[in-house]
Coordinates of C-alpha atoms in Angstrom, one line a residue:
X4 CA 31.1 23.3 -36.8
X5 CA 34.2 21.4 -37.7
X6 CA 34.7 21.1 -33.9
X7 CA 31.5 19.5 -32.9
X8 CA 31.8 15.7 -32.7
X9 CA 30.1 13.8 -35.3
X10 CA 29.4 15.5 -38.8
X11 CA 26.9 18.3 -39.8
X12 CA 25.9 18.6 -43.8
X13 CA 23.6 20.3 -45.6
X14 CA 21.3 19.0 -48.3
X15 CA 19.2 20.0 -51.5
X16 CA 15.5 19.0 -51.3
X17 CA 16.6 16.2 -53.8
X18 CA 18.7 14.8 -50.8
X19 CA 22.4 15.4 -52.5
X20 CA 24.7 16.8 -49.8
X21 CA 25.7 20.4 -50.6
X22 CA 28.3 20.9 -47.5
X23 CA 29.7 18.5 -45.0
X24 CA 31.5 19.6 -41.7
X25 CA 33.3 17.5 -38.7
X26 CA 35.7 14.8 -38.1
X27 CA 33.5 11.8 -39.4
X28 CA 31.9 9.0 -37.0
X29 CA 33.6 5.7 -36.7
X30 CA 32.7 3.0 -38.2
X31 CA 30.2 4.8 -40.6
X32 CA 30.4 6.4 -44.2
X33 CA 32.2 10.0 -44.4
X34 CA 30.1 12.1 -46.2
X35 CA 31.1 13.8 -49.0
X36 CA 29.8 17.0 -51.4
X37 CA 28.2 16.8 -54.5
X38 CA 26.9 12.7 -53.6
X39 CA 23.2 11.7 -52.2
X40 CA 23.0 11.3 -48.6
X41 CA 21.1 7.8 -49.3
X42 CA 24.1 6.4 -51.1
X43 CA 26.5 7.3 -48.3
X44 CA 24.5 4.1 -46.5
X45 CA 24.4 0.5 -46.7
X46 CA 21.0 -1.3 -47.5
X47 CA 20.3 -2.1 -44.4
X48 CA 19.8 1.9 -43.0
X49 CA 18.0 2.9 -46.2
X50 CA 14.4 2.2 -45.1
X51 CA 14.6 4.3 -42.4
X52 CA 16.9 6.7 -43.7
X53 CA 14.2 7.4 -47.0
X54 CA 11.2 7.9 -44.1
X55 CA 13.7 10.3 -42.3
X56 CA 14.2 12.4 -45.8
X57 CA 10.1 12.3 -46.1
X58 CA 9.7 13.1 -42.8
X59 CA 11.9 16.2 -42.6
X60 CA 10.6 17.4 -45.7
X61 CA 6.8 17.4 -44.8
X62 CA 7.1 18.2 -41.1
X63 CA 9.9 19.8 -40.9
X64 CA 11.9 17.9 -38.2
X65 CA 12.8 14.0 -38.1
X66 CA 15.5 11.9 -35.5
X67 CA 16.1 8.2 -36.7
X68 CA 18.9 5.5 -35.8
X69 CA 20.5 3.8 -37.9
X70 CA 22.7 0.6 -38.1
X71 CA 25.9 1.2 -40.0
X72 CA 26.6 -3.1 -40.0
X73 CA 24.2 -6.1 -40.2
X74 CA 23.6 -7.2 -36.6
X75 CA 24.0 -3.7 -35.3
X76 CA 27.1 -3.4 -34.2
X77 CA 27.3 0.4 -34.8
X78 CA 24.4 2.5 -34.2
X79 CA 24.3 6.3 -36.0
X80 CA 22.2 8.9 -34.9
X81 CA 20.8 11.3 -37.8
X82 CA 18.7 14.5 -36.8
X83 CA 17.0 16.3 -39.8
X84 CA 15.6 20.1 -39.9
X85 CA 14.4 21.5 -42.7
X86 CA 15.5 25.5 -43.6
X87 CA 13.5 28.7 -44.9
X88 CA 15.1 27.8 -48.2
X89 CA 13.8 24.5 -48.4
X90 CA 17.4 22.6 -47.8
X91 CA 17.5 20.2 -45.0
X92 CA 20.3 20.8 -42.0
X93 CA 21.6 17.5 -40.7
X94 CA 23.9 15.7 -38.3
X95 CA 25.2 12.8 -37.7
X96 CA 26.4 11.6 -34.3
X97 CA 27.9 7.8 -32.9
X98 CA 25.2 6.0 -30.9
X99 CA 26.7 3.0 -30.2
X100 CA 27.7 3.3 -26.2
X101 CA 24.2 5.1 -26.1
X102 CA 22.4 1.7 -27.3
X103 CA 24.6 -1.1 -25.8
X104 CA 23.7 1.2 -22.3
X105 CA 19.8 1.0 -23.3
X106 CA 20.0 -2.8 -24.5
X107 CA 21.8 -3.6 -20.9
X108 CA 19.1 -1.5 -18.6
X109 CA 16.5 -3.1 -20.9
X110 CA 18.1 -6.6 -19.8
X111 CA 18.3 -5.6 -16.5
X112 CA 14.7 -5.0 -16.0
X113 CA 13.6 -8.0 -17.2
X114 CA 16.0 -9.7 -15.1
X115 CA 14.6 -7.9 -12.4
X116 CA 11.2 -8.5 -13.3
X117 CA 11.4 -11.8 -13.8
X118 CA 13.5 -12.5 -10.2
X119 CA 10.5 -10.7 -8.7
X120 CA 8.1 -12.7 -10.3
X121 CA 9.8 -15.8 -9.3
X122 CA 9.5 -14.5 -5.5
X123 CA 6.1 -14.1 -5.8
X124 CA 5.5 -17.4 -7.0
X125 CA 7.9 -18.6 -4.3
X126 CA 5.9 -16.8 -1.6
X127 CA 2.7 -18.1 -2.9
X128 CA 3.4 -21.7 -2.7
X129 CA 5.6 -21.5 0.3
X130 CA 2.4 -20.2 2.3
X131 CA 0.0 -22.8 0.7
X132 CA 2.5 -25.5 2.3
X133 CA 2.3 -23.7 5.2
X134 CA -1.3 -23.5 5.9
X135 CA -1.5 -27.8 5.7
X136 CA 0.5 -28.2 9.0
X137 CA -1.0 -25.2 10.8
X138 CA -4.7 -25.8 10.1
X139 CA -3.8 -29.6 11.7
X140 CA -2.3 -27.8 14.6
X141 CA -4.9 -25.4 15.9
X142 CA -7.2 -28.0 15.3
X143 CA -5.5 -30.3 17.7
X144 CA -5.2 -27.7 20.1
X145 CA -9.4 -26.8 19.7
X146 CA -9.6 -30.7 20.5
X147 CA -7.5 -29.9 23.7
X148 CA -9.1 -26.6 24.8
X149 CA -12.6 -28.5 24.6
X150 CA -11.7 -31.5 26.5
X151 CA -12.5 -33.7 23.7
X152 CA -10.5 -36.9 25.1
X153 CA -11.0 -35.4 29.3
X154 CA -10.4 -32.6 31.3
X155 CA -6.9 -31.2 31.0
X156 CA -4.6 -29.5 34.1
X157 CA -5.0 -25.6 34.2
X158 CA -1.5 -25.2 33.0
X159 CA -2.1 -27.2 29.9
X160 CA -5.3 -25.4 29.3
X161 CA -3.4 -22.1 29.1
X162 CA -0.4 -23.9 26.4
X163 CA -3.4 -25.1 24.3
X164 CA -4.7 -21.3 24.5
X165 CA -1.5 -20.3 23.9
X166 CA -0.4 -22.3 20.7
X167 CA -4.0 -21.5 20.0
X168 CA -3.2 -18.3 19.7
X169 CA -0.1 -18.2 18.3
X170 CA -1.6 -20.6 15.4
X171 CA -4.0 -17.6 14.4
X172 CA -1.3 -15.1 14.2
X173 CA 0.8 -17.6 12.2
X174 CA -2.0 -17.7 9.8
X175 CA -2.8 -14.3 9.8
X176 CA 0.5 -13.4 8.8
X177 CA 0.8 -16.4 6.1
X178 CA -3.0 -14.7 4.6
X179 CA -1.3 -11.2 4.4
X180 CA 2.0 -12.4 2.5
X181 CA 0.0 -14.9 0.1
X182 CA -2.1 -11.9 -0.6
X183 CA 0.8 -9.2 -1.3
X184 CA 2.4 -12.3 -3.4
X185 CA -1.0 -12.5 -5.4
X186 CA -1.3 -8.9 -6.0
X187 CA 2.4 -8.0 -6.9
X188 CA 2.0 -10.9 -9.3
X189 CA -1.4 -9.5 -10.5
X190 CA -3.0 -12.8 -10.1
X191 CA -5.2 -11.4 -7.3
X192 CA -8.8 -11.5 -8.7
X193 CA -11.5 -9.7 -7.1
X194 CA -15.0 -11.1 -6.7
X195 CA -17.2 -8.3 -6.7
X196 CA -21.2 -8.6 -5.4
X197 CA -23.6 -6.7 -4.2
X198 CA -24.4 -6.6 -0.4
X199 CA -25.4 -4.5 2.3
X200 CA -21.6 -2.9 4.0
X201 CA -23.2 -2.6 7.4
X202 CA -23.1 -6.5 7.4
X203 CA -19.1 -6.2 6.7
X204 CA -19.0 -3.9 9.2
X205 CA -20.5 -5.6 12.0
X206 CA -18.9 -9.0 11.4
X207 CA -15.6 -7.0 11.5
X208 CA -16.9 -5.3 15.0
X209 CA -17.8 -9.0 16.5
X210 CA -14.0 -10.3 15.4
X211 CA -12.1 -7.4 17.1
X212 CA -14.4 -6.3 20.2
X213 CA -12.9 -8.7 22.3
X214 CA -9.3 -8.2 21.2
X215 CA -9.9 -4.4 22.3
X216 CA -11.7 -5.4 25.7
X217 CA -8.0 -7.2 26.4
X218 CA -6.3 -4.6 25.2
X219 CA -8.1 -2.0 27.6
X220 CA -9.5 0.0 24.8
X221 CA -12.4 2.1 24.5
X222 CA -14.1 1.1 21.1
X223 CA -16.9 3.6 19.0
X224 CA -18.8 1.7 16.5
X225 CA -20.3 3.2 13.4
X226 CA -23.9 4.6 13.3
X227 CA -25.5 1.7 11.0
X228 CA -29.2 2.4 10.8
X229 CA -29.2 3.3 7.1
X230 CA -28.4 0.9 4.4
X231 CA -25.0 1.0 2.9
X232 CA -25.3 -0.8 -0.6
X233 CA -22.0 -1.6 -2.2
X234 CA -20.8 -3.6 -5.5
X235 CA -17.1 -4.8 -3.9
X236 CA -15.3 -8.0 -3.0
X237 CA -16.8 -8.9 0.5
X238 CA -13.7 -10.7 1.6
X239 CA -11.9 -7.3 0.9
X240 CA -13.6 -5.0 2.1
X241 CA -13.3 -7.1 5.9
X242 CA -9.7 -7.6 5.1
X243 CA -9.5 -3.4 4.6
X244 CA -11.4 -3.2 8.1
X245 CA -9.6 -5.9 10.1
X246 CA -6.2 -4.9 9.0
X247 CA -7.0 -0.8 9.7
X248 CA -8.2 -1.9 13.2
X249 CA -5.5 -4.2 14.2
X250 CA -3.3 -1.5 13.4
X251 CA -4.7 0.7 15.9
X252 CA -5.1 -2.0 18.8
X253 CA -1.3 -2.1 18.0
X254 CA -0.2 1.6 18.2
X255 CA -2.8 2.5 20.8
X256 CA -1.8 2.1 24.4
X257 CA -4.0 1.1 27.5
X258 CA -6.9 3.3 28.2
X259 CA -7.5 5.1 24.7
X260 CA -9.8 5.0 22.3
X261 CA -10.6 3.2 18.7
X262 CA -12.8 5.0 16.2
X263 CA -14.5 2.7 13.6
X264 CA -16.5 4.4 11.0
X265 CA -18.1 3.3 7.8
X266 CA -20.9 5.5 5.6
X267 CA -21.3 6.8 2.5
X268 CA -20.2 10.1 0.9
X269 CA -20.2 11.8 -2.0
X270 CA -20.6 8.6 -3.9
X271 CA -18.3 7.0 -2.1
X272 CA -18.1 4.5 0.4
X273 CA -16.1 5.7 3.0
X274 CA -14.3 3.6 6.1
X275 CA -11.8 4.8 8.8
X276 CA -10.3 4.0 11.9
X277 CA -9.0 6.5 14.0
X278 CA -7.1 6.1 17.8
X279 CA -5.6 7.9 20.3
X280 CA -1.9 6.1 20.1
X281 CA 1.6 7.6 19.9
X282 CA 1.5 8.8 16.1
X283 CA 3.2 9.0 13.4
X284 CA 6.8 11.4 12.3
X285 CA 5.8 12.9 9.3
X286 CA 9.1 11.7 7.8
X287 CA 7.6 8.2 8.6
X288 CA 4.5 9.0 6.6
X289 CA 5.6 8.7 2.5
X290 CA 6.8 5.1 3.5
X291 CA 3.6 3.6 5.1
X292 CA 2.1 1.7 2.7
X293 CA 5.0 -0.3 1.0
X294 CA 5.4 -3.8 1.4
X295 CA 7.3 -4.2 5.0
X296 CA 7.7 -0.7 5.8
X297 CA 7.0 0.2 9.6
X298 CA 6.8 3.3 11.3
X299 CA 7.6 3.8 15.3
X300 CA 9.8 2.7 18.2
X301 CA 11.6 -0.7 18.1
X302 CA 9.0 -2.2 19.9
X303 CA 6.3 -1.5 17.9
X304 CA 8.0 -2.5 14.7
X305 CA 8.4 -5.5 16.7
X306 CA 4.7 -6.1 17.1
X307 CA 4.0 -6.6 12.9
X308 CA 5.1 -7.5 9.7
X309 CA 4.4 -4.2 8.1
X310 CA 1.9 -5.9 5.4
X311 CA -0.9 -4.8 6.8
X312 CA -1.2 -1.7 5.6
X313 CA 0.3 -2.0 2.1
X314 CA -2.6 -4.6 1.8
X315 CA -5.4 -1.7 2.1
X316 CA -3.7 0.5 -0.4
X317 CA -3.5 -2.8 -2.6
X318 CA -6.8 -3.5 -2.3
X319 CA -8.6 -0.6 -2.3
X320 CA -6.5 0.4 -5.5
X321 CA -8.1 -3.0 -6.8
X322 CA -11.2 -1.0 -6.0
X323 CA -10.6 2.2 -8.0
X324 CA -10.5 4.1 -4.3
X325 CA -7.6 4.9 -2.6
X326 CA -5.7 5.5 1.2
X327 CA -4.8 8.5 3.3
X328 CA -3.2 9.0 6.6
X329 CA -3.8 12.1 9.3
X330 CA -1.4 11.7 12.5
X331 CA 0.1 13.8 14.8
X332 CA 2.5 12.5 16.7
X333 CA 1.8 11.6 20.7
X334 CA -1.7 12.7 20.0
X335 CA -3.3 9.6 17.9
X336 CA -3.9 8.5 13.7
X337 CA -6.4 8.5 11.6
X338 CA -6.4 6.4 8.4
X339 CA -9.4 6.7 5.7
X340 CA -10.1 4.4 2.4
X341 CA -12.6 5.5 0.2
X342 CA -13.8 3.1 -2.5
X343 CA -16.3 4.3 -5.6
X344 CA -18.9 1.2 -4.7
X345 CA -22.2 2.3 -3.7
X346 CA -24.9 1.4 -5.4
X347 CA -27.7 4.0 -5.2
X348 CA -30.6 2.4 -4.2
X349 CA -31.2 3.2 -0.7
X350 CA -33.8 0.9 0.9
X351 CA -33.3 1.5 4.7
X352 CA -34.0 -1.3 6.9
X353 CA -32.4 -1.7 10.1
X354 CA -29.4 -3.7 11.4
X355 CA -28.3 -4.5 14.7
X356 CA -24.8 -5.3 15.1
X357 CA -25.5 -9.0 15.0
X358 CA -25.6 -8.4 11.4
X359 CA -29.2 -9.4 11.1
X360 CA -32.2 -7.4 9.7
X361 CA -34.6 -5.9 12.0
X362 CA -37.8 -7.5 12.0
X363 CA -40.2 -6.6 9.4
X364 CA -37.6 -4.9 7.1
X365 CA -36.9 -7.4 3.5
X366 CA -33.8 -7.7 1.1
X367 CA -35.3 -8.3 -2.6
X368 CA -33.2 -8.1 -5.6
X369 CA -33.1 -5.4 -7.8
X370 CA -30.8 -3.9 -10.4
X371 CA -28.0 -1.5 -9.1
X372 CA -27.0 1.6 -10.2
X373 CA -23.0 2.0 -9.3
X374 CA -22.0 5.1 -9.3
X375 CA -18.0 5.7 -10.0
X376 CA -16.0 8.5 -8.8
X377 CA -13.5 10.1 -10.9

């Protein structure tokens, strides 16, 4: 034992040491026989050190630190077992390095915490200044495409489409990365309701039906003739849509085919989108989902920010549900969220994909019973 570092000892139930082994630790007492273990201390280690002796002697095991000076400059590790005979086995080893490398980890974390908090809040106000100027320039450039002030030449038609159009992406983009900002922050709130999902659904299907008519897509719409009743964040759940379809206008060449479907199961509400586009590596597949991490050629990194997706799994964690991704690659992906919503109470009036109620069917209030999946 004398060649372990530190110092072993063992001790009477009383607490008075018996034996004492090893080279000492620096900067701390050096036990010796026939005294009490809780005079070897100063003051300022014999709280802890008494609960230790308790401790050890009742349960039969006990770990403490202890500092040796006021202000902790030297830290002492003491491990207590107790023995068949009733004597307690100890040892006492230098902690010091041990707790300046917790104390600077500890610091570092908080540093890093706080730098990321501070980018967040950068983020956040950055895109509210940003959204001033840009509102004011695709509004101009709706004055412009309507003629307001006289017809315009063809050619200056198209730049007011095109700054048109480049305005919306702008903004899309500036949504997506006040959004992550909000939720990394945890400042995001949701504003749950209760409504109808078909009505989601379709004002999702009117948004991106012409985007896939340009892109030379063929898109399947959901099956909507029974009521989907929900308790979720409206805004959200279109967000979850929109973001999942743009996605696969983006990975899907000309000619192949966008798979929208939202319906209930198992509890659960559950929306997907699958296409027919080029896939993804399976390597690729454990990154999707993080904040600006793409997947693909070059050229389709090119074509996003890599938000979109780490936005679903942010909000459909907000949700209590969660994301998962099937792909193969060169033969298409399919992406599902499932989110513990629906309120059973399945009145089944019809909906066109207008989002309006067939004639004759009524929406009356009632009180919801959510069920939750585990």
């Amino acid at each position: 034992m004398a060649s372990l570092p530190g110092q072993t000892f063992r001790l009477d139930p009383a607490g008075r040491i018996l034996e004492a082994w090893g080279p000492g630790v620096p900067g701390a007492p050096r036990l010796c026989t026939g005294e009490s273990l809780a005079d070897a201390f100063p003051c300022l280690g014999r709280p802890a050190l008494d609960r230790a002796l308790t401790l050890a002697g009742e349960a039969g095991v006990a770990q403490v630190r202890l500092a040796t000076q006021a202000g902790g400059e030297a830290w002492l590790g003491l491990e207590l077992s107790r023995g068949p005979a009733g004597d307690l086995v100890g040892r006492l080893t230098d902690q010091s390095d041990r707790m300046t490398h917790e104390a600077a980890l500890e610091a570092a974390v908080r540093d890093a915490e706080s730098r990321s908090a501070g980018k967040s809040r950068f983020l956040a106000n950055m895109s509210h200044e940003l959204r001033t100027p840009l509102n004011a320039i695709m509004g101009f450039a709706d004055a412009m495409r309507e003629e307001v002030l006289g017809p315009l030449p063809p050619s200056y038609r198209g730049y007011a489409d095109l700054i048109h159009e480049s305005g919306e992406l702008l903004l899309e983009l500036i949504s997506d990365v006040l959004d992550m900002s909000r939720i990394e922050a945890e400042r995001l709130e949701l504003h749950p309701e209760i409504f109808d999902a078909r009505e989601a659904a379709a004002a999702v299907i009117r948004l991106m039906r012409g985007q896939i008519e340009r892109a030379g897509l063929t898109f399947v719409t959901p099956d909507m003739r029974e009521r989907i009743e929900v308790l979720a964040d409206r805004r959200a759940l279109k967000q979850i849509a929109l973001n999942l379809l743009s996605n696969a206008i983006k990975a899907t060449p000309t000619g192949g085919r966008v798979v929208f479907s939202v319906h209930a199961e198992d509890g659960d509400l559950r929306l997907s989108v699958a296409d027919t586009g080029r896939g993804i590596l399976p390597e690729d597949l454990d990154r999707l989902g993080r904040p600006f991490e793409q997947a693909g050629d070059a050229e389709h990194r090119a074509s996003g920010t890599g938000l979109g997706l780490s936005l679903v799994k942010a909000l459909a964690g907000l949700h209590g549900g969660a994301l998962s991704i099937r792909s193969r690659l060169w033969e298409g992906t399919e992406v599902t969220v499932r989110l513990p919503v629906i309120v059973e109470d399945h009145t089944q009036p019809e909906l066109d994909l207008n989002g309006s109620l067939a004639p004759g069917s009524s929406s009356h209030k009632r009180e919801p019973v959510v069920r939750r999946s585990a």
